[in-house]
Amino acid sequence: MVNYKTKEEIEIMRHSCLLVSQAHAALAKELKPGMTTFKINEMVETFIMDNGGAPSFKNYGGFKYATCISMNNAVVHGFPSNHELNDGDIISLDIGIFKNGFHGDSAYTYAIGEISAEVKKLLKVTKESLYAGIAKARQGNRIGDIANAIQEYTEKQNGYGVVRELVGHGLGRKLHEDPQVPNYGKKGSGAKLKAGMVLAIEPMINMGVKEVLHLDDGWTVLTKDGKPSAHFEHDVHITKGEPDILTSFVEIEAAERANNNLSWSHGD
Ligand code: MG
Ligand code: MG
């Protein structure tokens, strides 16, 4: 069942979603080689608590941490650890915040130090595919139109692998609501999009094959071929007109550009 949001609920959600973006931006200013992923998790959790929110992922289905931190060949759902970031790593950070009864949920892949041109391209294409999907997120279209736009750009045009086992989702009072939002599919298929829906659209794109492995920690998802994977996620409110993106990458990108310890993940 899809939970359509009222205008008032959308404004409450916008606050939760922007807080997630601000948590990312605060962290993007600080990321550097030598930092442990435990430290990253701690910084984000402190930011969330200081801003009156609760980490959506902590205790979700038994997950123990405030953030999912997935490095290099890890696709999603990685645990923070005492592993230190190295020059050349990519790190996909997924943050969820519950505040005033609603969740915000956004992921971003950061490039630590200098990364290879081919990994840079993976980040650029994955981020662009998110916007290609969002461009189809309007009343009258269907879920399959979003899914197809993402698959077309990443898999067909760039030869990457679209993870099948993991999908985007509706978002609201619950972290995962209907409908599911896959990153692959046929144009014109699936549920019809209607004003008041909020969708977390989140391409998870592998440089190599689409297949993944599940670590026996019960959570971490890795690429089957060991090649890197990228993840970008926005929360999008469907309207009768233009898609209304509730999260924002503007401050994150500004912080990323200003931080000499990061490569600009948008490819230039
Ligand atoms: Mg997420
Ligand atoms: Mg999500």
Coordinates of C-alpha atoms and ligand atoms in Angstrom, one line a residue, residues 57 94 105-107 202 233, ligand 1:
F57 CA 19.3 2.4 10.4
D94 CA 24.3 5.7 3.4
D105 CA 17.5 8.6 3.4
S106 CA 20.4 9.5 1.2
A107 CA 23.6 7.8 -0.1
E202 CA 19.1 4.9 -5.4
E233 CA 20.4 8.2 -3.5
Ligands
MG1 MG 19.8 4.9 1.8

